[in-house]
Short mmCIF file of C-alpha atoms in Angstrom, two decimals:
data_model
loop_
_atom_site.label_atom_id
_atom_site.label_comp_id
_atom_site.label_asym_id
_atom_site.label_seq_id
_atom_site.Cartn_x
_atom_site.Cartn_y
_atom_site.Cartn_z
CA UNK S 1413 -7.92 -25.45 -12.01
CA UNK S 1414 -6.91 -25.34 -15.73
CA UNK S 1415 -3.12 -26.02 -16.26
CA UNK S 1416 -2.70 -22.56 -17.91
CA UNK S 1417 -4.05 -20.95 -14.78
CA UNK S 1418 -1.96 -23.06 -12.55
CA UNK S 1419 1.17 -22.17 -14.31
CA UNK S 1420 0.25 -18.51 -14.00
CA UNK S 1421 -0.47 -18.93 -10.27
CA UNK S 1422 2.91 -20.70 -9.70
CA UNK S 1423 4.58 -17.55 -11.08
CA UNK S 1424 2.31 -15.30 -8.93
CA UNK S 1425 3.22 -17.26 -5.77
CA UNK S 1426 6.97 -17.08 -6.57
CA UNK S 1427 7.06 -13.48 -7.46
CA UNK S 1428 5.67 -12.38 -4.04
CA UNK S 1429 8.39 -13.90 -1.98
CA UNK S 1430 12.20 -13.34 -1.93
CA UNK S 1431 12.94 -16.53 -0.13
CA UNK S 1432 12.92 -20.20 -1.96
CA UNK S 1433 9.61 -21.89 -1.77
CA UNK S 1434 9.44 -25.67 -1.68
CA UNK S 1435 7.21 -27.65 -3.94
CA UNK S 1436 5.30 -28.72 -0.81
CA UNK S 1437 4.51 -25.09 0.03
CA UNK S 1438 3.46 -24.27 -3.56
CA UNK S 1439 1.36 -27.44 -3.74
CA UNK S 1440 -0.40 -26.62 -0.43
CA UNK S 1441 -1.31 -23.12 -1.50
CA UNK S 1442 -2.76 -24.27 -4.95
CA UNK S 1443 -4.41 -27.45 -3.55
CA UNK S 1444 -2.63 -29.87 -5.92
CA UNK S 1445 0.02 -32.42 -5.59
CA UNK S 1446 3.83 -32.08 -5.25
CA UNK S 1447 4.42 -34.17 -8.27
CA UNK S 1448 2.17 -31.75 -10.35
CA UNK S 1449 4.13 -28.70 -9.14
CA UNK S 1450 7.54 -30.32 -10.19
CA UNK S 1451 6.09 -30.97 -13.60
CA UNK S 1452 4.73 -27.55 -14.04
CA UNK S 1453 8.01 -25.90 -12.83
CA UNK S 1454 9.90 -27.85 -15.33
CA UNK S 1455 7.42 -26.77 -18.11
CA UNK S 1456 7.87 -23.14 -16.96
CA UNK S 1457 11.78 -23.45 -17.02
CA UNK S 1458 11.48 -24.91 -20.57
CA UNK S 1459 9.41 -21.80 -21.54
CA UNK S 1460 12.35 -19.70 -20.35
CA UNK S 1461 10.79 -18.46 -17.15
CA UNK S 1462 13.67 -17.74 -14.97
CA UNK S 1463 13.11 -20.02 -11.98
CA UNK S 1464 16.10 -21.21 -9.97
CA UNK S 1465 16.27 -24.04 -7.55
CA UNK S 1466 15.83 -27.91 -7.25
CA UNK S 1467 13.63 -30.40 -5.61
CA UNK S 1468 13.97 -30.42 -1.78
CA UNK S 1469 15.78 -27.02 -1.86
CA UNK S 1470 12.90 -24.82 -3.01
CA UNK S 1471 12.58 -22.50 -6.03
CA UNK S 1472 12.81 -18.79 -6.62
CA UNK S 1473 11.87 -16.39 -9.39
CA UNK S 1474 14.73 -14.29 -10.62
CA UNK S 1475 14.56 -10.52 -10.76
CA UNK S 1476 13.60 -8.78 -13.95
CA UNK S 1477 10.86 -11.27 -14.98
CA UNK S 1478 7.26 -9.84 -15.10
CA UNK S 1479 3.86 -10.54 -16.74
CA UNK S 1480 1.70 -8.17 -18.64
CA UNK S 1481 0.38 -5.95 -15.96
CA UNK S 1482 -3.31 -6.58 -16.29
CA UNK S 1483 -3.38 -10.43 -16.57
CA UNK S 1484 -5.62 -10.28 -13.38
CA UNK S 1485 -7.70 -13.25 -11.98
CA UNK S 1486 -11.33 -12.64 -10.98
CA UNK S 1487 -10.20 -12.41 -7.19
CA UNK S 1488 -7.54 -9.96 -8.04
CA UNK S 1489 -10.10 -7.80 -9.91
CA UNK S 1490 -12.43 -8.07 -6.82
CA UNK S 1491 -9.75 -7.03 -4.56
CA UNK S 1492 -8.74 -3.95 -6.62
CA UNK S 1493 -12.28 -2.87 -7.09
CA UNK S 1494 -12.98 -3.20 -3.49
CA UNK S 1495 -10.04 -1.24 -2.50
CA UNK S 1496 -10.74 1.46 -5.02
CA UNK S 1497 -14.33 1.82 -3.70
CA UNK S 1498 -12.90 2.30 -0.23
CA UNK S 1499 -10.42 5.04 -1.43
CA UNK S 1500 -13.27 6.77 -3.35
CA UNK S 1501 -15.21 6.99 -0.09
CA UNK S 1502 -12.46 7.73 2.39
CA UNK S 1503 -9.53 9.41 0.74
CA UNK S 1504 -8.90 13.04 -0.43
CA UNK S 1505 -10.40 14.16 -3.62
CA UNK S 1506 -7.07 13.54 -5.67
CA UNK S 1507 -6.73 9.89 -4.58
CA UNK S 1508 -10.58 9.47 -5.02
CA UNK S 1509 -10.42 10.47 -8.64
CA UNK S 1510 -7.42 8.32 -9.10
CA UNK S 1511 -9.20 5.31 -7.73
CA UNK S 1512 -12.12 5.93 -10.02
CA UNK S 1513 -9.84 6.07 -12.99
CA UNK S 1514 -8.32 2.96 -11.93
CA UNK S 1515 -11.47 1.12 -12.02
CA UNK S 1516 -12.33 2.66 -15.40
CA UNK S 1517 -8.95 1.52 -16.80
CA UNK S 1518 -9.30 -2.01 -15.48
CA UNK S 1519 -12.89 -2.26 -16.82
CA UNK S 1520 -11.48 -1.18 -20.29
CA UNK S 1521 -8.44 -3.47 -20.27
CA UNK S 1522 -9.69 -6.76 -18.90
CA UNK S 1523 -11.35 -9.33 -21.31
CA UNK S 1524 -14.99 -9.12 -21.75
CA UNK S 1525 -15.83 -12.25 -19.72
CA UNK S 1526 -14.07 -10.51 -16.68
CA UNK S 1527 -15.65 -7.12 -17.05
CA UNK S 1528 -18.65 -7.89 -14.86
CA UNK S 1529 -16.26 -8.31 -12.05
CA UNK S 1530 -15.41 -4.57 -12.37
CA UNK S 1531 -18.85 -3.13 -13.25
CA UNK S 1532 -20.96 -5.58 -11.08
CA UNK S 1533 -18.73 -6.62 -8.18
CA UNK S 1534 -19.80 -8.88 -5.47
CA UNK S 1535 -18.17 -7.06 -2.80
CA UNK S 1536 -18.80 -3.44 -1.85
CA UNK S 1537 -17.11 -0.97 0.39
CA UNK S 1538 -19.16 1.27 2.72
CA UNK S 1539 -19.30 4.86 1.92
CA UNK S 1540 -17.82 7.35 4.19
CA UNK S 1541 -19.94 8.80 6.90
CA UNK S 1542 -19.39 11.81 9.25
CA UNK S 1543 -16.02 12.16 7.64
CA UNK S 1544 -13.92 15.13 8.89
CA UNK S 1545 -12.56 17.31 6.25
CA UNK S 1546 -8.70 17.59 5.58
CA UNK S 1547 -7.38 20.95 6.53
CA UNK S 1548 -4.04 20.32 4.74
CA UNK S 1549 -2.95 19.94 1.26
CA UNK S 1550 -2.78 16.06 0.94
CA UNK S 1551 -1.34 15.96 -2.46
CA UNK S 1552 1.59 18.24 -1.48
CA UNK S 1553 1.77 16.21 1.87
CA UNK S 1554 2.19 12.98 0.04
CA UNK S 1555 4.78 14.63 -2.18
CA UNK S 1556 6.75 15.73 0.87
CA UNK S 1557 6.48 12.20 2.31
CA UNK S 1558 7.94 10.82 -1.02
CA UNK S 1559 10.75 13.38 -1.23
CA UNK S 1560 11.65 13.18 2.49
CA UNK S 1561 11.12 16.92 3.11
CA UNK S 1562 10.01 18.81 6.16
CA UNK S 1563 6.63 20.29 7.10
CA UNK S 1564 5.98 22.90 9.76
CA UNK S 1565 2.42 22.58 11.18
CA UNK S 1566 0.36 25.10 13.25
CA UNK S 1567 -1.57 22.34 14.98
CA UNK S 1568 -4.74 22.67 17.28
CA UNK S 1569 -5.28 19.86 19.81
CA UNK S 1570 -8.66 18.58 20.87
CA UNK S 1571 -8.61 21.16 23.77
CA UNK S 1572 -8.16 23.93 21.30
CA UNK S 1573 -4.50 24.62 22.36
CA UNK S 1574 -2.30 25.72 19.37
CA UNK S 1575 1.34 24.62 18.87
CA UNK S 1576 3.96 24.83 16.15
CA UNK S 1577 5.57 21.62 15.04
CA UNK S 1578 8.15 20.94 12.46
CA UNK S 1579 7.73 17.32 11.38
CA UNK S 1580 9.42 14.77 9.11
CA UNK S 1581 6.39 13.26 7.60
CA UNK S 1582 6.16 9.41 6.94
CA UNK S 1583 2.85 8.28 6.19
CA UNK S 1584 -0.83 8.87 5.93
CA UNK S 1585 -3.29 6.70 7.88
CA UNK S 1586 -6.72 6.49 6.48
CA UNK S 1587 -9.35 5.65 9.18
CA UNK S 1588 -13.08 5.55 8.92
CA UNK S 1589 -13.75 9.38 9.81
CA UNK S 1590 -10.35 10.86 10.08
CA UNK S 1591 -6.84 10.86 8.62
CA UNK S 1592 -3.55 10.62 10.64
CA UNK S 1593 -0.29 12.08 9.44
CA UNK S 1594 2.49 10.01 11.10
CA UNK S 1595 5.75 12.05 11.57
CA UNK S 1596 8.89 12.37 13.58
CA UNK S 1597 8.24 15.68 15.78
CA UNK S 1598 11.31 17.80 16.26
CA UNK S 1599 9.72 19.40 19.17
CA UNK S 1600 9.03 16.24 21.01
CA UNK S 1601 11.92 14.32 19.63
CA UNK S 1602 9.79 11.40 19.05
CA UNK S 1603 7.04 9.96 16.66
CA UNK S 1604 3.73 11.51 16.75
CA UNK S 1605 0.41 11.32 14.68
CA UNK S 1606 -1.60 14.45 13.88
CA UNK S 1607 -5.14 14.65 12.73
CA UNK S 1608 -5.26 16.33 9.33
CA UNK S 1609 -8.65 18.00 10.25
CA UNK S 1610 -6.87 19.71 13.19
CA UNK S 1611 -4.07 21.42 11.16
CA UNK S 1612 -4.53 25.20 11.03
CA UNK S 1613 -1.74 26.05 8.46
CA UNK S 1614 1.13 24.04 7.05
CA UNK S 1615 4.40 25.34 5.54
CA UNK S 1616 6.08 22.96 3.25
CA UNK S 1617 10.00 23.23 3.15
CA UNK S 1618 12.42 22.35 0.55
CA UNK S 1619 14.70 21.20 3.28
CA UNK S 1620 15.22 17.30 3.49
CA UNK S 1621 15.19 15.87 6.87
CA UNK S 1622 18.54 14.46 7.91
CA UNK S 1623 17.97 10.91 8.44
CA UNK S 1624 17.68 8.42 5.66
CA UNK S 1625 13.95 7.93 4.74
CA UNK S 1626 14.01 4.13 4.67
CA UNK S 1627 15.59 3.97 8.13
CA UNK S 1628 13.16 6.45 9.62
CA UNK S 1629 10.21 4.51 8.26
CA UNK S 1630 11.70 1.35 9.74
CA UNK S 1631 11.96 2.82 13.07
CA UNK S 1632 8.40 4.30 12.76
CA UNK S 1633 6.98 0.88 11.95
CA UNK S 1634 8.62 -0.55 14.98
CA UNK S 1635 7.02 2.26 17.16
CA UNK S 1636 3.36 1.56 15.77
CA UNK S 1637 2.03 5.04 16.08
CA UNK S 1638 -1.41 4.66 14.61
CA UNK S 1639 -3.04 5.15 17.92
CA UNK S 1640 -4.98 8.27 18.62
CA UNK S 1641 -2.94 11.67 18.13
CA UNK S 1642 -0.70 12.66 21.00
CA UNK S 1643 -1.18 16.41 21.82
CA UNK S 1644 1.73 16.64 24.17
#
């Protein structure tokens, strides 16, 4: 690895963690020596990169430091393109268009030598097959999630039974053939997941749900409700 690339990777390693990382840990990830890491970190500090710490205690990158947004490595480009390909094949039309725009922007922005990683990637995501159509406005649903606002669903379960649910939407899960809307259900007073292709109608409220969004999401993550929808 070239020294310039290694310096860049050290910053990347530090920026993705909030806890101090030792030179040993950084050296192990970059497959180099601890002595080299000490020397490189000293060089970065001389270049006014805000790294705090010391040998034996670990290093941390202070907040507020950033790199130009598209200084991407070939592997990062492959990862972006592979993820965007999957979104194009599995997400709703608005997100699919956004993924196509993302790939086009990356292709226009990266240096010529990296453009083949966008236009001729080594990895491919499978196109969607037998995908069930969403019967809910996904753009507006994502907006309600971000704003912490309620939705009332007229929902039809797998047995054809209809029910009305006022929910506090949390996240959308994208599976191979269906999408699941995870939410707190006021009727069941618990977390539930709803298939977006089984929604009959949806009413979007301006009313925010009473719980703090970050706390609700933390409780939901602990509950792990990405299983098949519960219709009870």
